[in-house]
Tab-separated table of C-alpha atoms in Angstrom:
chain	number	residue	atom	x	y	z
P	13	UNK	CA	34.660	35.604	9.649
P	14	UNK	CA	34.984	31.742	10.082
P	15	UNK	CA	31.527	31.618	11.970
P	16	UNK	CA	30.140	33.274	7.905
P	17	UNK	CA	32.852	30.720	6.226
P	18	UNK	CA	31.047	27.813	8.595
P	19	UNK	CA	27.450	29.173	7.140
P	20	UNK	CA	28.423	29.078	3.649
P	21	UNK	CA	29.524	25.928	3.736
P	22	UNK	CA	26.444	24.905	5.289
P	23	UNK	CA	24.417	26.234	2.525
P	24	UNK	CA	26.583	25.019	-0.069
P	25	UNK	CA	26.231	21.708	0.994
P	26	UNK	CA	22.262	22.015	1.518
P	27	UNK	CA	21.791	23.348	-2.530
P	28	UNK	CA	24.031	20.507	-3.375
P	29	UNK	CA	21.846	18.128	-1.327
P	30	UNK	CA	18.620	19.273	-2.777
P	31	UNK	CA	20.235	19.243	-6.645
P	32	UNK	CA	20.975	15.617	-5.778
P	33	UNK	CA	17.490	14.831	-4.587
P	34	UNK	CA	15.962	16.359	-6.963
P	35	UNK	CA	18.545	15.210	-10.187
P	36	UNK	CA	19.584	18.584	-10.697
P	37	UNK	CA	16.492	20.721	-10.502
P	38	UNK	CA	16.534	23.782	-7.826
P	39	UNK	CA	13.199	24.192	-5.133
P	40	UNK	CA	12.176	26.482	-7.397
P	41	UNK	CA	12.010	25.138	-10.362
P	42	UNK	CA	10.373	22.047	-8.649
P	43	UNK	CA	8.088	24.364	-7.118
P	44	UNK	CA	6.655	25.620	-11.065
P	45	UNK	CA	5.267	22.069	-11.318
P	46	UNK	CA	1.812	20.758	-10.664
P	47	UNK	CA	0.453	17.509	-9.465
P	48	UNK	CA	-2.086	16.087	-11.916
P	49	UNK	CA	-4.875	15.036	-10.416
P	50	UNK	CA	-5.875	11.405	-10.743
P	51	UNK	CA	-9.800	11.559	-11.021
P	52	UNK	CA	-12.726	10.659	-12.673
P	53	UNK	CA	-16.714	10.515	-12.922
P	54	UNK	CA	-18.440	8.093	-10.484
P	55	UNK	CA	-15.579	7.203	-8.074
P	56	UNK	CA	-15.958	5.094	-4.719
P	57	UNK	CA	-13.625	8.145	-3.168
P	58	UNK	CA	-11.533	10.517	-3.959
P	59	UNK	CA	-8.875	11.518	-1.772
P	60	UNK	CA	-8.181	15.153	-0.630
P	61	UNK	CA	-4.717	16.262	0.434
P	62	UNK	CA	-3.953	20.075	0.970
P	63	UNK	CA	-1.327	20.911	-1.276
P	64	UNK	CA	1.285	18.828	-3.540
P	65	UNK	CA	4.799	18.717	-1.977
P	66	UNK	CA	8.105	19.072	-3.856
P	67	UNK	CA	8.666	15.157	-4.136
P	68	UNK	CA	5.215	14.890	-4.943
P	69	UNK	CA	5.622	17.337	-7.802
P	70	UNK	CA	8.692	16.377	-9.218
P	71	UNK	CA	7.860	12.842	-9.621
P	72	UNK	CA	3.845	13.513	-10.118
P	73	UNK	CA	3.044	10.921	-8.477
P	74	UNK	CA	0.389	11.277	-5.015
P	75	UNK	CA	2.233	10.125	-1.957
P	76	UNK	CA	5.381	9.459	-2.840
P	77	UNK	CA	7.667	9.852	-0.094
P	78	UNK	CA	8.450	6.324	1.603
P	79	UNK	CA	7.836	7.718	5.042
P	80	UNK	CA	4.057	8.520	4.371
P	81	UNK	CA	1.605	6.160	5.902
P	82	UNK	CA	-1.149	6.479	2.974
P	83	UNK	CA	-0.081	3.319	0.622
P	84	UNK	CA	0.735	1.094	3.814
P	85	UNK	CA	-2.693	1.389	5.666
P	86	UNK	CA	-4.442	1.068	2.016
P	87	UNK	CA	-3.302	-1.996	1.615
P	88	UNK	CA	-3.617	-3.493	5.433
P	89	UNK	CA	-7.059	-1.941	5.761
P	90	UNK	CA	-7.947	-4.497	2.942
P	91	UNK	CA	-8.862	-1.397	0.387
P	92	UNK	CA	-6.101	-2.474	-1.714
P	93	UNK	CA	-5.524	-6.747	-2.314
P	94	UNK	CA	-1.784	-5.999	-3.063
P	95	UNK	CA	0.969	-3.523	-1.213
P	96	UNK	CA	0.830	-1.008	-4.080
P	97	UNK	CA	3.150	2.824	-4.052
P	98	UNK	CA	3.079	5.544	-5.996
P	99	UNK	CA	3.878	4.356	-8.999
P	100	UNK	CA	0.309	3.000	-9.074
P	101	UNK	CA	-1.635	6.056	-8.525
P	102	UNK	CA	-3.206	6.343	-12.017
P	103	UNK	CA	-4.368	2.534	-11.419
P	104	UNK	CA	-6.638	2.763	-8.848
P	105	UNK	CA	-9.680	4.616	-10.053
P	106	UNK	CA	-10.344	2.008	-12.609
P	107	UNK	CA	-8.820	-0.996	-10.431
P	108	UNK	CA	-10.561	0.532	-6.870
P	109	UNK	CA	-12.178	3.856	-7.543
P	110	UNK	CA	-9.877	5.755	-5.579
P	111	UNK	CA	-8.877	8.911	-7.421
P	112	UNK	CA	-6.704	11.709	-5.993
P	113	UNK	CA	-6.617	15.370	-5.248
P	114	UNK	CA	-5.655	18.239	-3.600
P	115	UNK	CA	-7.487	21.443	-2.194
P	116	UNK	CA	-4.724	23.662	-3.660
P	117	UNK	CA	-2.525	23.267	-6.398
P	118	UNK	CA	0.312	24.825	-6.100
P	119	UNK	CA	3.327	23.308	-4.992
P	120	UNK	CA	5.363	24.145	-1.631
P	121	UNK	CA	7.777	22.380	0.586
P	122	UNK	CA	4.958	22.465	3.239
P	123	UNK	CA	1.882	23.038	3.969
P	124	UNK	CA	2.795	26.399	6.414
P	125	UNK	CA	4.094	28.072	2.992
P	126	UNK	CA	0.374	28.197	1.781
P	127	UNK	CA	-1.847	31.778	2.797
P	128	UNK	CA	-5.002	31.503	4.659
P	129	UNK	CA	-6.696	33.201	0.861
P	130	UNK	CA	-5.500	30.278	-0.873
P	131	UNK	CA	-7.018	27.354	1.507
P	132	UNK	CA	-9.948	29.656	1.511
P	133	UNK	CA	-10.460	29.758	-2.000
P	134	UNK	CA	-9.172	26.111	-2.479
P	135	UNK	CA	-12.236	24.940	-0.525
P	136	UNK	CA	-14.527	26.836	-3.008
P	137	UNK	CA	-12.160	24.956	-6.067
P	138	UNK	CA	-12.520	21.720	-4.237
P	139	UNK	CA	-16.274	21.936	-4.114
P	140	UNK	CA	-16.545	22.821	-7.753
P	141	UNK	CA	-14.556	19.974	-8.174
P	142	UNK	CA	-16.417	17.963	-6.390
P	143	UNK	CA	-19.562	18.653	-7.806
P	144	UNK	CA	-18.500	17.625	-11.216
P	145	UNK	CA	-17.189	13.946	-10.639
P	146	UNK	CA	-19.671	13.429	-8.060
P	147	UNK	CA	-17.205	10.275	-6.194
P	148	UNK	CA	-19.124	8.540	-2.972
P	149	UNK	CA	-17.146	9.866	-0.434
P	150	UNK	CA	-15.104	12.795	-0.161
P	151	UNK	CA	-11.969	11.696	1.769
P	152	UNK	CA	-9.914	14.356	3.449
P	153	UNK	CA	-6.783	13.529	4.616
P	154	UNK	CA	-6.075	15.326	7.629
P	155	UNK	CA	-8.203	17.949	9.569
P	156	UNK	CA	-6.795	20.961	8.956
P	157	UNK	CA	-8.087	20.524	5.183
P	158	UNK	CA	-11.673	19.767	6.406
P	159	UNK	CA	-11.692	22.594	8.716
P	160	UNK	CA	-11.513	25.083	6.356
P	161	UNK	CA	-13.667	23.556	3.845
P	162	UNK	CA	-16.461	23.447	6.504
P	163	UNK	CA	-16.081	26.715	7.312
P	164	UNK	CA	-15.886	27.816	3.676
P	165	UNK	CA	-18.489	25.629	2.094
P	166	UNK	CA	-21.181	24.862	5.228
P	167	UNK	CA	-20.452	28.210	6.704
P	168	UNK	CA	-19.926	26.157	10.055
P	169	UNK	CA	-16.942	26.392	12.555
P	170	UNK	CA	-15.681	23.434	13.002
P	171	UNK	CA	-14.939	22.435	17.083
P	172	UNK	CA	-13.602	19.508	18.819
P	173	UNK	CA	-13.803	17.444	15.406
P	174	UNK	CA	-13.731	13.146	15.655
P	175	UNK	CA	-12.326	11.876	12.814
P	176	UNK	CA	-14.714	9.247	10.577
P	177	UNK	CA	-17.716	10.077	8.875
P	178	UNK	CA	-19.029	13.554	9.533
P	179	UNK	CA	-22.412	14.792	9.468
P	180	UNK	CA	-22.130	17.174	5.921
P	181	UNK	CA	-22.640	16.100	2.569
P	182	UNK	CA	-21.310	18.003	-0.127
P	183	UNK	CA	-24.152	20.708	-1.126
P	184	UNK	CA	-26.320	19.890	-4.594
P	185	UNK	CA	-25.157	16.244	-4.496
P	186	UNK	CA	-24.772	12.922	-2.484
P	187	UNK	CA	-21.410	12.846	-2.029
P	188	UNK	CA	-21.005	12.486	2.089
P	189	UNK	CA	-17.193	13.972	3.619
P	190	UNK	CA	-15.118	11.196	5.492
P	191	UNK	CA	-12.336	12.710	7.937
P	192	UNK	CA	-9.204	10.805	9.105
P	193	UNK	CA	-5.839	11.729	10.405
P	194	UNK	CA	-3.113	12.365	8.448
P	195	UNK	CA	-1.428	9.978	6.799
P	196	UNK	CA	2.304	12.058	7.438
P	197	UNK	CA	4.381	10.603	9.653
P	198	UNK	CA	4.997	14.023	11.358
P	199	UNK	CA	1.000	13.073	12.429
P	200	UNK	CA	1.962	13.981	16.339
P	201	UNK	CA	-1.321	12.491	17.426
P	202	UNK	CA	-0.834	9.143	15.127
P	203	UNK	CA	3.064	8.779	14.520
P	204	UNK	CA	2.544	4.910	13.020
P	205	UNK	CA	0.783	3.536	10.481
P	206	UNK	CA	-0.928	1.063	12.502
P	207	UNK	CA	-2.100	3.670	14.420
P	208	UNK	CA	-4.458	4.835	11.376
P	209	UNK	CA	-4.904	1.638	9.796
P	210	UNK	CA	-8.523	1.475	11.900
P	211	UNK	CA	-9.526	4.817	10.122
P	212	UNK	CA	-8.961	2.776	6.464
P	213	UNK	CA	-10.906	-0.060	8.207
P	214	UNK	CA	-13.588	2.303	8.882
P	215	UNK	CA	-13.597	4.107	5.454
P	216	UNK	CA	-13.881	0.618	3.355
P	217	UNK	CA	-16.788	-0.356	5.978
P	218	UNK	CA	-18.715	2.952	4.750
P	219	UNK	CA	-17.931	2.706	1.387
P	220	UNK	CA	-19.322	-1.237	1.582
P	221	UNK	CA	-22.039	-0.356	3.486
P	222	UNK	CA	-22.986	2.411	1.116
P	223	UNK	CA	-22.623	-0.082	-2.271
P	224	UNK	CA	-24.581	-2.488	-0.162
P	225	UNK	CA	-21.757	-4.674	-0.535
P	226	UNK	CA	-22.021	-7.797	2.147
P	227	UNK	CA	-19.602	-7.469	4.864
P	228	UNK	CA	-16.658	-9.954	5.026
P	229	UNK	CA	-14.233	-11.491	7.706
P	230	UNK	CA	-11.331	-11.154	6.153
P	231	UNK	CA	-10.547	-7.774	7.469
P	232	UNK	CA	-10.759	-7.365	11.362
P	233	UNK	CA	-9.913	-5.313	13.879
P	234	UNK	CA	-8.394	-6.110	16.805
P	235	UNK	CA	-7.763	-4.334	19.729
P	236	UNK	CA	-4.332	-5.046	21.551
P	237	UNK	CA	-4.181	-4.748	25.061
P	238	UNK	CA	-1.666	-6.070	27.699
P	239	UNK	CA	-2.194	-5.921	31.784
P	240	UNK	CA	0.477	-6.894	33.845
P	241	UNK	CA	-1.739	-7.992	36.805
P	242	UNK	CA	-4.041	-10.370	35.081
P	243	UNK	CA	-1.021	-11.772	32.719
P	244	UNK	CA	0.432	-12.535	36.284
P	245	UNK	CA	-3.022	-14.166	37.274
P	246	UNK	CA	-3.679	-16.202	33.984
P	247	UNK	CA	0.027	-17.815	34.365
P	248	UNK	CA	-0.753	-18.694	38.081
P	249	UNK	CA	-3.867	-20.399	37.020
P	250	UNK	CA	-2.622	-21.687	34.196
P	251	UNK	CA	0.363	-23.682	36.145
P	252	UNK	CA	-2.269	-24.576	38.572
P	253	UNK	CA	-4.370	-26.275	36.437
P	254	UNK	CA	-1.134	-27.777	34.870
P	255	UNK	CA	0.071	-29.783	37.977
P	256	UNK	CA	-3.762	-30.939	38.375
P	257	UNK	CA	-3.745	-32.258	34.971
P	258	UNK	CA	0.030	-33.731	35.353
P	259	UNK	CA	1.247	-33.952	38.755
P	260	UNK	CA	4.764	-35.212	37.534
P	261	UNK	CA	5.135	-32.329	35.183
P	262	UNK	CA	7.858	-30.990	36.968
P	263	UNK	CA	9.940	-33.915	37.437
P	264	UNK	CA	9.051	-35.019	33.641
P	265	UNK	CA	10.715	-31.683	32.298
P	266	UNK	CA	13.586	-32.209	34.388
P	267	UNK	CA	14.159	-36.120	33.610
P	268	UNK	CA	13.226	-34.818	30.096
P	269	UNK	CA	16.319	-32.447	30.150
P	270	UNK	CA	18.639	-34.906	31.744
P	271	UNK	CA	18.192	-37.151	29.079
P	272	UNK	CA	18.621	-34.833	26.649
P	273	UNK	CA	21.855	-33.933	27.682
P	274	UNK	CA	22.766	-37.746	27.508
P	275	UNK	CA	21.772	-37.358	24.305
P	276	UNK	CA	24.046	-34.640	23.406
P	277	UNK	CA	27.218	-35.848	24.558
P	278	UNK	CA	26.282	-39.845	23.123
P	279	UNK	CA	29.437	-41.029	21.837
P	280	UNK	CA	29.164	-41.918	18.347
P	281	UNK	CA	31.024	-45.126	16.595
P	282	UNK	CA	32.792	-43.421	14.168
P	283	UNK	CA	32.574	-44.039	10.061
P	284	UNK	CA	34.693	-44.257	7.303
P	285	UNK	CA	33.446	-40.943	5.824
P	286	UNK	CA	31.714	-37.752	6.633
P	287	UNK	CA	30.299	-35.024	4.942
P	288	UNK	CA	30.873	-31.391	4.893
P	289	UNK	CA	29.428	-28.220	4.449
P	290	UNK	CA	29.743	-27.662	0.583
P	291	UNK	CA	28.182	-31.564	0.194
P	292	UNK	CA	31.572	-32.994	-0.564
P	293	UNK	CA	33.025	-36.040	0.806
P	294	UNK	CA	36.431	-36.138	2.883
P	295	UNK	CA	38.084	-39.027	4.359
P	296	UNK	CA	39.007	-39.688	7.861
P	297	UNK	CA	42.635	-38.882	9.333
P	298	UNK	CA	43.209	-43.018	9.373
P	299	UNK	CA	42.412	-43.134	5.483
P	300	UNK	CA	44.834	-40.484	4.816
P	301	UNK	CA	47.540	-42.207	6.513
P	302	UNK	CA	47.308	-45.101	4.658
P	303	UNK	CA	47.613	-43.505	1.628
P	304	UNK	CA	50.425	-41.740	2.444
P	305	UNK	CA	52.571	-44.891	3.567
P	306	UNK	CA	51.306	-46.565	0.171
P	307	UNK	CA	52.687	-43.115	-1.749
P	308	UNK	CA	56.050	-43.632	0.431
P	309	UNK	CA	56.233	-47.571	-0.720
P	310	UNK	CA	56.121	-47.276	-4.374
P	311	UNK	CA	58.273	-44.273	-4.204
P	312	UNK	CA	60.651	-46.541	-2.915
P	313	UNK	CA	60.196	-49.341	-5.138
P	314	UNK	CA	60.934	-47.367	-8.087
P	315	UNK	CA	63.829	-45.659	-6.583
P	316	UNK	CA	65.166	-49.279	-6.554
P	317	UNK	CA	63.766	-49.906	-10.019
P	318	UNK	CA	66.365	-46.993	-11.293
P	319	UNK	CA	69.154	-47.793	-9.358
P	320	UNK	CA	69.355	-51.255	-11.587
């Protein structure tokens, strides 16, 4: 009996939770809505997600849980010149030409919720879709999308996939499919956002190269390494080329921090005021003293003034 009491409770407090978070609605009523797309003719890309989620649906809004990766690496990959979030989606096709989408509509609290039939016959929608607005590059965002719709649409089985540009365009036009991870944080393979930010890189490079838009510097990659051993080595020669260049060094640095010492414990002659913290002015003890035999003086003159 108390072990049922404990589970009610539980699930008490999880409807309440998920009222809160979603302002009083219930999963399922969240569930009725649907993501508008954000898409037109002509686009530089359109990006391809699987399915809308609940947060996603009950804001409408494409990516709009602060944990996803997608608005981050958009905006360090250089495709975006400002950190922009959801609240921007219906922006960027006319400010980038990124529009959004999804290969199934309907809304579920994840992606495992969806039947095989309905990727299946979301890759068929998609390509419809596709065919219609035509955008440069198809952009699927995470390979369990792609998978399908290569099996679906190029009748291929997709094995050991890389993720980048793949070798497929989109049948009766020249839209070309782009794969990357992801951009969830549950990614297993690429948890962080830096760790995708190359495939962003990559993506504006194709869609550049494609517009035969001039490369530019201001976006690089760079590749971060560290090794212990050769650290080690570069700091040995380093020193070494140190004491040829300054044979004194160490005895400089350690007259240097003798002095400085000196410095901190100087005894300075004192003044007649100093300031504070809130930029006031206060007088020393030697002021106050003064003043306070002055305020004992003429207290005593006038006590004599009142005895006459």
């Amino acid at each position: 009996e108390g072990k049922e009491r404990t589970e009610a409770e539980e699930s008490a407090k999880k409807a309440k939770r998920t009222l809160d978070r979603f302002n009083g609605m219930s999963v399922e009523e969240v569930m009725a809505r649907k993501l508008p797309d954000v898409i037109t003719h002509n686009l530089d890309m359109l990006i391809i997600g699987i399915n809308p989620g609940l947060l996603s649906a009950y804001k409408g809004r494409h990516y709009p849980n602060p944990g996803n990766h997608f608005w981050k690496c958009l905006y360090l990959s250089g495709l975006t010149d400002e950190q922009l979030n959801h609240m921007h989606d219906q922006t960027l096709p006319e400010r980038y030409g990124i529009g959004f989408t999804n290969m199934v509509e309907r809304t579920t609290p994840g992606s495992k919720d969806l039947s095989n039939k309905e990727i299946r016959e979301g890759g068929h929608q998609l390509l419809e879709k596709l065919q219609m607005y035509r955008p440069l590059i198809a952009v699927f965002n995470g390979k369990c999308i792609y998978e399908t719709f290569c099996k679906e649409i190029f009748g291929v089985k997709a094995k050991n996939l890389e993720f980048g540009l793949q070798p497929y365009k989109v049948p009766e036009t020249e839209t070309v499919c782009y794969l990357m991870p992801s951009s969830s944080p549950r990614c297993a393979q690429f948890p962080r956002a830096q760790d995708k930010v190359h495939f962003f890189i990559k993506l504006k490079e194709l869609r550049d190269q494609m517009k035969g838009v001039v490369r530019t510097q201001e976006i690089q990659e760079t590749s971060y390494t560290f090794d212990l051993p050769l650290a080690k080595e570069d700091a040995k020669r380093l020193s070494i080329k140190e004491e040829q260049h300054d044979p004194g060094y160490e005895e400089t640095c350690a007259h240097g921090s003798q002095q400085h010492t000196q410095q901190a414990f100087e005894v300075r002659p004192s003044t007649d005021t100093d300031q504070v913290s809130d930029n006031r002015w206060t007088m020393q003890p030697f002021d106050q003293l003064n003043i306070l035999f002055f305020i004992i003086v003429l207290f005593n003159i006038l006590m004599c003034f009142a005895c006459f």
